[in-house]
Every structure is written in C-alpha cells, then in structure tokens.
Amino acid sequence: MDIRDNVLQSEKGAEAAWRGFSTQTLYIAGRLLECDDNELEFYPEQVEDLLVKRGKSISELVQVKNLTKRKRFLRD
C-alpha cells in the first residue's frame, strides 16, 4: 500500500470521526434544549452516547449513528 493511500484512509477516518462527534453533540444539545422534565438527568458518553436517568433508574440509552445523510437516532 502506498503512503498516499494510508494518508487518504487516515483523512477519511478523521472525517468520519468528526462527523460522528458533531452529530452526537448536536443531538445531545437538542435534547437538553427541548427537555422540560426536571427529573431527567443527562449523561453523555457513559454506557452509550447518551444515558438518560430519572432518579436512580435508567430511562434511555441512546446510540447516535450516521447511517445516511439523513440523521437517525437509535434508542433503547
């Protein structure tokens, strides 16, 4: 493999990582801004991209993915 191929692969990986972090940040910020439930607590980058708790109980685990150009968010 040519060094230029390695550089291109590295650049593609960096772009994908940046896109993923940006999507996660926007999703979490949106959730915080839209939340009107004072009992919910948000913990980014815990078990998944976002852990949402109500008291001591887990309310949601969210994994944010860039599957296509259209953003999709997976919740459990």
Short mmCIF file of N, CA, C and O in Angstrom, two decimals:
data_model
loop_
_atom_site.label_atom_id
_atom_site.label_comp_id
_atom_site.label_asym_id
_atom_site.label_seq_id
_atom_site.Cartn_x
_atom_site.Cartn_y
_atom_site.Cartn_z
N MET A 1 0.85 -1.19 0.00
CA MET A 1 0.00 0.00 0.00
C MET A 1 0.89 1.24 0.00
O MET A 1 1.82 1.34 0.78
N ASP A 2 0.58 2.14 -0.83
CA ASP A 2 1.32 3.39 -0.99
C ASP A 2 1.04 4.31 0.20
O ASP A 2 -0.04 4.30 0.78
N ILE A 3 2.02 5.14 0.57
CA ILE A 3 1.85 6.07 1.68
C ILE A 3 0.69 7.03 1.44
O ILE A 3 -0.02 7.43 2.36
N ARG A 4 0.46 7.37 0.16
CA ARG A 4 -0.67 8.27 -0.16
C ARG A 4 -2.00 7.59 0.15
O ARG A 4 -2.94 8.25 0.61
N ASP A 5 -2.07 6.28 -0.06
CA ASP A 5 -3.28 5.54 0.29
C ASP A 5 -3.52 5.57 1.79
O ASP A 5 -4.65 5.71 2.25
N ASN A 6 -2.44 5.43 2.56
CA ASN A 6 -2.55 5.49 4.02
C ASN A 6 -3.04 6.86 4.48
O ASN A 6 -3.87 6.96 5.39
N VAL A 7 -2.52 7.90 3.87
CA VAL A 7 -2.94 9.26 4.23
C VAL A 7 -4.41 9.45 3.89
O VAL A 7 -5.17 10.00 4.69
N LEU A 8 -4.83 9.00 2.71
CA LEU A 8 -6.24 9.14 2.32
C LEU A 8 -7.16 8.37 3.27
O LEU A 8 -8.21 8.87 3.67
N GLN A 9 -6.76 7.16 3.66
CA GLN A 9 -7.56 6.38 4.60
C GLN A 9 -7.64 7.09 5.94
O GLN A 9 -8.69 7.14 6.58
N SER A 10 -6.53 7.66 6.38
CA SER A 10 -6.50 8.38 7.65
C SER A 10 -7.40 9.60 7.59
O SER A 10 -8.13 9.89 8.54
N GLU A 11 -7.36 10.32 6.48
CA GLU A 11 -8.21 11.50 6.33
C GLU A 11 -9.69 11.12 6.32
O GLU A 11 -10.51 11.80 6.94
N LYS A 12 -10.03 10.04 5.64
CA LYS A 12 -11.42 9.57 5.62
C LYS A 12 -11.87 9.18 7.03
O LYS A 12 -12.99 9.48 7.44
N GLY A 13 -11.02 8.50 7.77
CA GLY A 13 -11.35 8.11 9.14
C GLY A 13 -11.55 9.31 10.04
O GLY A 13 -12.46 9.36 10.86
N ALA A 14 -10.69 10.31 9.88
CA ALA A 14 -10.80 11.54 10.68
C ALA A 14 -12.10 12.27 10.36
O ALA A 14 -12.78 12.77 11.26
N GLU A 15 -12.45 12.33 9.07
CA GLU A 15 -13.71 12.99 8.68
C GLU A 15 -14.91 12.26 9.26
O GLU A 15 -15.85 12.88 9.76
N ALA A 16 -14.88 10.94 9.21
CA ALA A 16 -16.00 10.15 9.76
C ALA A 16 -16.11 10.35 11.27
O ALA A 16 -17.21 10.49 11.81
N ALA A 17 -14.97 10.37 11.96
CA ALA A 17 -14.99 10.57 13.41
C ALA A 17 -15.53 11.95 13.75
O ALA A 17 -16.36 12.10 14.65
N TRP A 18 -15.07 12.97 13.04
CA TRP A 18 -15.55 14.34 13.27
C TRP A 18 -17.05 14.45 13.02
O TRP A 18 -17.78 15.05 13.80
N ARG A 19 -17.52 13.83 11.94
CA ARG A 19 -18.95 13.84 11.62
C ARG A 19 -19.75 13.16 12.75
O ARG A 19 -20.79 13.65 13.17
N GLY A 20 -19.23 12.05 13.25
CA GLY A 20 -19.90 11.34 14.34
C GLY A 20 -19.97 12.16 15.61
O GLY A 20 -21.02 12.26 16.25
N PHE A 21 -18.84 12.77 15.99
CA PHE A 21 -18.83 13.60 17.20
C PHE A 21 -19.74 14.81 17.05
O PHE A 21 -20.44 15.20 17.99
N SER A 22 -19.76 15.40 15.87
CA SER A 22 -20.63 16.56 15.63
C SER A 22 -22.09 16.18 15.74
O SER A 22 -22.89 16.90 16.35
N THR A 23 -22.45 15.04 15.16
CA THR A 23 -23.83 14.57 15.23
C THR A 23 -24.24 14.29 16.67
O THR A 23 -25.33 14.67 17.10
N GLN A 24 -23.37 13.63 17.42
CA GLN A 24 -23.66 13.36 18.83
C GLN A 24 -23.87 14.65 19.60
O GLN A 24 -24.82 14.77 20.38
N THR A 25 -22.99 15.62 19.39
CA THR A 25 -23.08 16.89 20.10
C THR A 25 -24.38 17.61 19.78
O THR A 25 -25.06 18.11 20.69
N LEU A 26 -24.74 17.66 18.51
CA LEU A 26 -25.98 18.33 18.12
C LEU A 26 -27.20 17.62 18.69
O LEU A 26 -28.15 18.27 19.14
N TYR A 27 -27.19 16.29 18.67
CA TYR A 27 -28.31 15.54 19.21
C TYR A 27 -28.47 15.81 20.71
O TYR A 27 -29.57 16.10 21.19
N ILE A 28 -27.37 15.72 21.46
CA ILE A 28 -27.43 15.92 22.91
C ILE A 28 -27.84 17.35 23.24
O ILE A 28 -28.69 17.57 24.12
N ALA A 29 -27.29 18.32 22.53
CA ALA A 29 -27.68 19.72 22.76
C ALA A 29 -29.16 19.91 22.49
O ALA A 29 -29.86 20.59 23.27
N GLY A 30 -29.66 19.32 21.42
CA GLY A 30 -31.09 19.42 21.12
C GLY A 30 -31.96 18.82 22.21
O GLY A 30 -32.98 19.39 22.59
N ARG A 31 -31.54 17.66 22.71
CA ARG A 31 -32.30 17.02 23.78
C ARG A 31 -32.33 17.89 25.03
O ARG A 31 -33.35 18.02 25.70
N LEU A 32 -31.20 18.48 25.38
CA LEU A 32 -31.13 19.34 26.56
C LEU A 32 -32.01 20.57 26.40
O LEU A 32 -32.72 20.96 27.34
N LEU A 33 -31.99 21.17 25.21
CA LEU A 33 -32.78 22.37 24.97
C LEU A 33 -34.27 22.08 24.95
O LEU A 33 -35.08 22.92 25.37
N GLU A 34 -34.67 20.90 24.46
CA GLU A 34 -36.09 20.57 24.35
C GLU A 34 -36.67 19.98 25.64
O GLU A 34 -37.88 19.93 25.79
N CYS A 35 -35.82 19.55 26.55
CA CYS A 35 -36.30 18.86 27.75
C CYS A 35 -37.00 19.82 28.71
O CYS A 35 -36.45 20.85 29.09
N ASP A 36 -38.22 19.46 29.07
CA ASP A 36 -38.94 20.24 30.07
C ASP A 36 -39.26 19.41 31.31
O ASP A 36 -40.08 19.78 32.12
N ASP A 37 -38.57 18.29 31.44
CA ASP A 37 -38.77 17.38 32.57
C ASP A 37 -37.58 17.54 33.52
O ASP A 37 -36.48 17.06 33.23
N ASN A 38 -37.79 18.21 34.64
CA ASN A 38 -36.71 18.48 35.59
C ASN A 38 -36.21 17.24 36.30
O ASN A 38 -35.18 17.29 36.97
N GLU A 39 -36.91 16.12 36.17
CA GLU A 39 -36.48 14.90 36.83
C GLU A 39 -35.47 14.10 36.00
O GLU A 39 -34.86 13.18 36.52
N LEU A 40 -35.31 14.46 34.73
CA LEU A 40 -34.37 13.74 33.88
C LEU A 40 -32.96 14.28 34.05
O LEU A 40 -32.75 15.49 34.16
N GLU A 41 -32.00 13.37 34.08
CA GLU A 41 -30.59 13.73 34.14
C GLU A 41 -29.91 13.14 32.91
O GLU A 41 -30.15 11.98 32.56
N PHE A 42 -29.05 13.92 32.27
CA PHE A 42 -28.39 13.51 31.03
C PHE A 42 -26.90 13.28 31.30
O PHE A 42 -26.23 14.13 31.88
N TYR A 43 -26.41 12.13 30.83
CA TYR A 43 -25.01 11.76 30.99
C TYR A 43 -24.44 11.36 29.62
O TYR A 43 -24.57 10.22 29.20
N PRO A 44 -23.78 12.30 28.93
CA PRO A 44 -23.19 11.94 27.64
C PRO A 44 -21.96 11.05 27.82
O PRO A 44 -21.25 11.14 28.82
N GLU A 45 -21.74 10.20 26.82
CA GLU A 45 -20.56 9.35 26.75
C GLU A 45 -20.37 8.49 28.00
O GLU A 45 -19.28 8.39 28.55
N GLN A 46 -21.43 7.86 28.44
CA GLN A 46 -21.34 6.90 29.54
C GLN A 46 -21.41 5.50 28.95
O GLN A 46 -20.48 5.10 28.28
N VAL A 47 -22.49 4.78 29.17
CA VAL A 47 -22.65 3.45 28.60
C VAL A 47 -22.77 3.53 27.08
O VAL A 47 -22.19 2.75 26.35
N GLU A 48 -23.54 4.50 26.61
CA GLU A 48 -23.72 4.76 25.18
C GLU A 48 -23.42 6.24 24.95
O GLU A 48 -22.88 6.90 25.83
N ASP A 49 -23.81 6.73 23.79
CA ASP A 49 -23.56 8.15 23.50
C ASP A 49 -24.30 9.06 24.48
O ASP A 49 -23.81 10.13 24.82
N LEU A 50 -25.47 8.60 24.93
CA LEU A 50 -26.24 9.38 25.90
C LEU A 50 -27.00 8.44 26.82
O LEU A 50 -27.72 7.57 26.35
N LEU A 51 -26.81 8.64 28.10
CA LEU A 51 -27.56 7.91 29.13
C LEU A 51 -28.50 8.92 29.77
O LEU A 51 -28.08 10.00 30.18
N VAL A 52 -29.79 8.60 29.82
CA VAL A 52 -30.78 9.47 30.44
C VAL A 52 -31.35 8.73 31.65
O VAL A 52 -31.80 7.59 31.53
N LYS A 53 -31.30 9.39 32.80
CA LYS A 53 -31.80 8.77 34.03
C LYS A 53 -32.93 9.59 34.62
O LYS A 53 -32.98 10.80 34.47
N ARG A 54 -33.82 8.90 35.28
CA ARG A 54 -34.87 9.53 36.09
C ARG A 54 -34.64 8.98 37.49
O ARG A 54 -34.88 7.81 37.74
N GLY A 55 -34.13 9.83 38.36
CA GLY A 55 -33.73 9.36 39.69
C GLY A 55 -32.56 8.40 39.54
O GLY A 55 -31.58 8.70 38.87
N LYS A 56 -32.68 7.20 40.13
CA LYS A 56 -31.61 6.21 40.02
C LYS A 56 -31.83 5.22 38.88
O LYS A 56 -30.99 4.38 38.63
N SER A 57 -32.96 5.35 38.19
CA SER A 57 -33.30 4.42 37.12
C SER A 57 -32.90 4.96 35.75
O SER A 57 -33.03 6.15 35.47
N ILE A 58 -32.44 4.06 34.89
CA ILE A 58 -32.12 4.44 33.51
C ILE A 58 -33.43 4.57 32.74
O ILE A 58 -34.23 3.64 32.70
N SER A 59 -33.63 5.72 32.15
CA SER A 59 -34.81 5.98 31.35
C SER A 59 -34.55 5.67 29.87
O SER A 59 -35.40 5.12 29.19
N GLU A 60 -33.35 6.02 29.39
CA GLU A 60 -32.99 5.79 27.99
C GLU A 60 -31.50 5.56 27.86
O GLU A 60 -30.70 6.14 28.60
N LEU A 61 -31.14 4.76 26.88
CA LEU A 61 -29.76 4.65 26.38
C LEU A 61 -29.83 4.99 24.91
O LEU A 61 -30.58 4.36 24.16
N VAL A 62 -29.07 5.97 24.48
CA VAL A 62 -29.14 6.42 23.10
C VAL A 62 -27.79 6.22 22.42
O VAL A 62 -26.75 6.63 22.94
N GLN A 63 -27.83 5.59 21.26
CA GLN A 63 -26.65 5.43 20.40
C GLN A 63 -26.92 6.24 19.14
O GLN A 63 -27.86 5.96 18.42
N VAL A 64 -26.12 7.26 18.91
CA VAL A 64 -26.28 8.12 17.75
C VAL A 64 -25.41 7.58 16.62
O VAL A 64 -24.23 7.30 16.82
N LYS A 65 -26.00 7.42 15.43
CA LYS A 65 -25.27 6.89 14.28
C LYS A 65 -25.50 7.75 13.05
O LYS A 65 -26.59 8.28 12.86
N ASN A 66 -24.49 7.87 12.24
CA ASN A 66 -24.60 8.49 10.91
C ASN A 66 -24.73 7.36 9.91
O ASN A 66 -23.74 6.87 9.38
N LEU A 67 -25.95 6.91 9.64
CA LEU A 67 -26.16 5.80 8.72
C LEU A 67 -26.29 6.26 7.28
O LEU A 67 -25.92 5.56 6.35
N THR A 68 -26.84 7.43 7.09
CA THR A 68 -27.02 8.02 5.77
C THR A 68 -26.85 9.52 5.94
O THR A 68 -26.53 10.00 7.02
N LYS A 69 -27.12 10.24 4.88
CA LYS A 69 -27.06 11.71 5.00
C LYS A 69 -28.15 12.22 5.92
O LYS A 69 -28.02 13.26 6.53
N ARG A 70 -29.24 11.48 6.00
CA ARG A 70 -30.34 11.82 6.89
C ARG A 70 -30.01 11.28 8.27
O ARG A 70 -29.64 10.12 8.42
N LYS A 71 -30.10 12.07 9.30
CA LYS A 71 -29.72 11.65 10.65
C LYS A 71 -30.77 10.73 11.25
O LYS A 71 -31.95 10.97 11.14
N ARG A 72 -30.28 9.66 11.87
CA ARG A 72 -31.15 8.71 12.56
C ARG A 72 -30.58 8.48 13.95
O ARG A 72 -29.38 8.41 14.13
N PHE A 73 -31.44 8.34 14.92
CA PHE A 73 -31.02 8.15 16.29
C PHE A 73 -31.66 6.88 16.83
O PHE A 73 -32.86 6.67 16.70
N LEU A 74 -30.83 6.01 17.39
CA LEU A 74 -31.30 4.74 17.91
C LEU A 74 -31.46 4.85 19.42
O LEU A 74 -30.55 5.27 20.11
N ARG A 75 -32.62 4.46 19.92
CA ARG A 75 -32.88 4.49 21.36
C ARG A 75 -33.26 3.13 21.83
O ARG A 75 -33.89 2.36 21.13
N ASP A 76 -32.90 2.83 23.07
CA ASP A 76 -33.30 1.56 23.68
C ASP A 76 -34.06 1.86 24.94
O ASP A 76 -33.72 2.71 25.70
#
